[in-house]
Amino acid sequence: MFNGYMTLEDVDVTAKRVFVRTDYNVPLDEHGNIVDDTRIRETIPTINYLLDRNAKIILASHLGRPKGKRDPKYSLFPVAKRLERLLGREVKFLPDCIGPAVEEAVFSMKEGDIILLENLRFHPGEEKNDPEFAKALAKLAEIYVIDAFGTCHRKHASVYGIKDFIQPVVMGFLLERELKYFEKALVNPQRPVVAFIGGAKVSSKLGVIKHLLDKVDKIFIGGAMAFTFIKAQGYDVGSSLVEEDMFDEALSIIDKAKKKGVKFYLPVDFICGQAISEQTPVIEVAWQEIPKGWMGLDIGHASVILIREILKDAQTIVWNGPMGVFEIDKFKMGTFELAHAIAESPALSIAGGGDTDYAIHKAGVVDKISYISTGGGAFLELLEGKQLPCLEAITKVK
Ligand code: AMP
């Protein structure tokens, strides 16, 4: 049980048909090869637990955005092959996820068999949360497990509507682990809690920043967002990216931080270029000195020293979003140095979001971050203080 919700350990799965909704939405290259299998590996504890109990395991997921139509580009077949390699046993792949042929295959499963169904989003009913589609999925199983953290912020049939057609619906180990770490970081944290938020736009992180002000002791805003906060206060930022329509929001955030006693930090210097390109000349200047025609594209070395100071007494660290245009070598230093500074801290650290995850891997510090979330959008919704819709689908313990 976790927070009143049923987990895998609350049900007897022995020899039962167990449907596991995973999030195998993995990145593929142009040849259809899996570039990063983290999301597959992270579901192995759930699968192994079921195998130990001789369950009949039916795995399902979406991949990409096939828009409700069958599209071979988004087939989960490569995932079945990777799973076979990781588990060292056969994973039978079915070319659909509902219908008579699928039912026949599922109802003739033996104990310990594993089936992976084809992409749920090949049917429009998945994203439309169509009850008929949910019902067809529910028909396949005796127990339903949601382990697709990365999809848990969506009201789709397989993670939401399903609850009306099968009980119990329980949490898998991956979903449980995500929520547990989130709680450790922001619900019952050891203080001080320090948040680092980066990325391009204040508008897309507004909810996150506002909510974090109620939770954290210190917040550092990096990435292009910093310029909106600087310019909102009346200072010049050269040609750096700003969102003028966010000035009032930015000022009210600074004000709220002040009232709440949250220490609010912005970078103190920037690495600037004349264009977002590898070829641009660069200069490194204090924030007050960004010349006309130049844009801040990364935080500077003084800001990195500041970050290390901020982290000195941290007990808990939350990180989302890059500090600069880290996709370009000239502007990746700040993001990578932040990854290293967090990795070197003994504090509990959680990080999430596609870019953040990528930067942590590239910096080679994966093992030194306490928890890296597998969900971008779902992680941000938790940071915003929203309840994940999938929790409404999970059976409550009486
Ligand atoms: P987000 O999706 O909001 O987390 O934003 C991530 C994007 O922000 C990355 O693609 C970065 O290249 C971009 N970014 C970060 N810092 C800057 C900056 N100073 N100027 C322009 N883009 C930036």
XYZ file of C-alpha atoms in Angstrom, residues 34-222:
189
model
C 16.319 1.912 -29.495
C 18.654 4.742 -28.498
C 17.968 4.666 -24.748
C 16.287 1.749 -22.994
C 16.049 3.257 -19.486
C 12.251 3.171 -19.539
C 12.336 -0.536 -20.396
C 14.908 -1.393 -17.727
C 12.960 0.497 -15.073
C 9.990 -1.872 -15.456
C 12.037 -5.001 -14.859
C 11.462 -5.100 -11.060
C 7.689 -5.281 -11.693
C 8.113 -7.976 -14.364
C 10.475 -10.043 -12.201
C 8.101 -9.866 -9.246
C 5.316 -11.215 -11.475
C 7.559 -13.913 -12.948
C 8.491 -15.066 -9.449
C 4.777 -15.644 -8.859
C 4.156 -17.464 -12.134
C 1.831 -14.751 -13.389
C 0.856 -14.516 -17.051
C 2.213 -11.121 -17.974
C 0.537 -8.936 -20.591
C 2.557 -5.786 -21.262
C 1.159 -2.776 -23.093
C 2.384 0.706 -23.944
C 2.188 3.511 -26.433
C 5.083 4.704 -28.596
C 5.225 8.110 -30.258
C 2.215 9.831 -31.754
C 0.687 7.599 -34.431
C -2.581 9.578 -34.099
C -4.932 6.630 -33.762
C -3.691 4.849 -36.898
C -1.497 1.822 -37.465
C 1.958 3.080 -38.468
C 4.891 0.611 -38.636
C 7.271 3.431 -37.657
C 5.762 3.326 -34.184
C 5.588 -0.438 -33.722
C 6.625 -1.780 -30.320
C 8.300 -4.775 -31.958
C 11.849 -3.473 -31.224
C 10.841 -3.129 -27.561
C 9.813 -6.805 -27.448
C 13.247 -7.769 -28.809
C 15.055 -5.557 -26.273
C 12.972 -6.945 -23.429
C 13.863 -10.471 -24.495
C 17.527 -9.566 -24.272
C 17.176 -7.869 -20.903
C 15.071 -10.625 -19.340
C 16.790 -13.542 -21.031
C 13.458 -15.121 -21.946
C 10.876 -15.116 -24.701
C 8.562 -12.134 -25.064
C 5.791 -12.888 -27.519
C 4.828 -9.871 -29.597
C 1.216 -9.516 -30.778
C 0.432 -7.294 -33.774
C -2.548 -5.662 -32.045
C -3.690 -4.833 -28.502
C -7.414 -5.716 -28.603
C -9.706 -8.011 -30.560
C -10.414 -11.739 -30.986
C -6.893 -12.754 -32.076
C -5.368 -11.000 -29.056
C -7.934 -12.572 -26.740
C -7.199 -16.022 -28.117
C -3.447 -15.575 -27.554
C -3.922 -14.151 -24.071
C -6.423 -16.753 -22.891
C -4.083 -19.571 -23.919
C -1.073 -18.138 -22.024
C 0.790 -20.425 -19.658
C 2.194 -19.437 -16.269
C 5.347 -17.346 -16.687
C 4.530 -16.378 -20.306
C 5.126 -12.789 -21.348
C 3.256 -11.026 -24.125
C 3.859 -7.499 -25.384
C 0.882 -5.954 -27.180
C 1.209 -3.592 -30.139
C 1.052 0.201 -29.638
C -2.114 1.236 -27.771
C -2.227 4.494 -29.724
C -2.814 2.644 -33.012
C -6.415 2.804 -31.789
C -7.996 6.285 -31.491
C -9.861 5.057 -28.398
C -6.692 5.173 -26.276
C -6.167 8.937 -26.345
C -9.911 9.647 -26.512
C -10.418 7.612 -23.342
C -13.097 5.648 -25.177
C -14.939 3.299 -22.781
C -15.296 0.622 -25.480
C -11.525 0.548 -25.948
C -10.906 0.446 -22.189
C -13.413 -2.368 -21.879
C -11.664 -4.366 -24.613
C -8.338 -4.012 -22.781
C -9.874 -4.874 -19.410
C -11.287 -8.075 -20.865
C -7.758 -9.440 -21.248
C -6.798 -9.431 -17.577
C -7.688 -10.414 -14.031
C -5.473 -7.806 -12.386
C -4.470 -4.461 -13.838
C -1.169 -2.745 -13.013
C -0.319 0.855 -13.882
C 3.428 1.337 -14.107
C 3.487 3.969 -16.858
C 4.584 6.969 -14.798
C 5.450 8.981 -17.929
C 1.816 8.757 -19.086
C 0.114 9.204 -15.723
C -0.743 12.865 -16.345
C -2.995 11.871 -19.247
C -6.627 10.861 -19.030
C -6.209 8.081 -21.566
C -8.141 4.818 -21.639
C -5.307 2.555 -20.445
C -4.256 4.724 -17.511
C -7.581 6.275 -16.565
C -10.815 4.984 -18.125
C -9.780 1.402 -17.441
C -10.912 1.699 -13.807
C -14.574 1.400 -14.816
C -14.038 -2.060 -16.274
C -11.590 -3.935 -14.065
C -10.730 -4.095 -10.384
C -8.330 -4.054 -8.744
C -6.109 -1.544 -10.514
C -2.805 -1.384 -8.640
C 0.422 0.597 -8.778
C 3.506 -1.062 -10.198
C 6.921 -0.664 -8.575
C 8.103 2.044 -10.972
C 5.119 4.293 -10.341
C 5.429 3.687 -6.608
C 9.149 4.549 -6.653
C 8.524 7.778 -8.584
C 5.890 8.922 -6.102
C 7.980 7.910 -3.084
C 10.983 9.920 -4.226
C 8.768 12.841 -5.037
C 7.364 12.725 -1.501
C 10.825 12.556 -0.007
C 11.822 15.626 -1.979
C 8.802 17.865 -1.676
C 6.206 16.536 0.764
C 8.325 15.506 3.773
C 11.759 16.774 2.831
C 14.901 17.250 4.839
C 15.683 20.952 4.756
C 17.052 23.093 3.263
C 15.407 22.173 -0.039
C 17.025 23.766 -3.086
C 15.345 23.852 -6.521
C 17.065 24.539 -9.844
C 14.715 25.399 -12.669
C 15.960 26.100 -16.167
C 14.726 26.055 -19.728
C 13.466 28.405 -22.354
C 10.208 29.875 -21.176
C 8.816 31.256 -17.931
C 5.320 30.700 -19.336
C 5.785 26.928 -19.491
C 7.231 26.685 -15.958
C 5.094 29.312 -14.227
C 2.980 26.761 -12.354
C 6.093 24.884 -11.277
C 7.920 27.949 -9.971
C 4.876 29.237 -8.090
C 4.220 25.887 -6.449
C 7.875 25.395 -5.539
C 7.865 28.710 -3.678
C 5.498 27.035 -1.187
C 7.825 24.059 -0.779
C 11.480 25.017 -1.054
C 13.967 27.140 0.899
C 16.000 28.300 -2.095
C 15.287 28.499 -5.808
C 17.738 29.207 -8.639
C 16.329 30.157 -12.035
C 18.642 29.547 -14.990
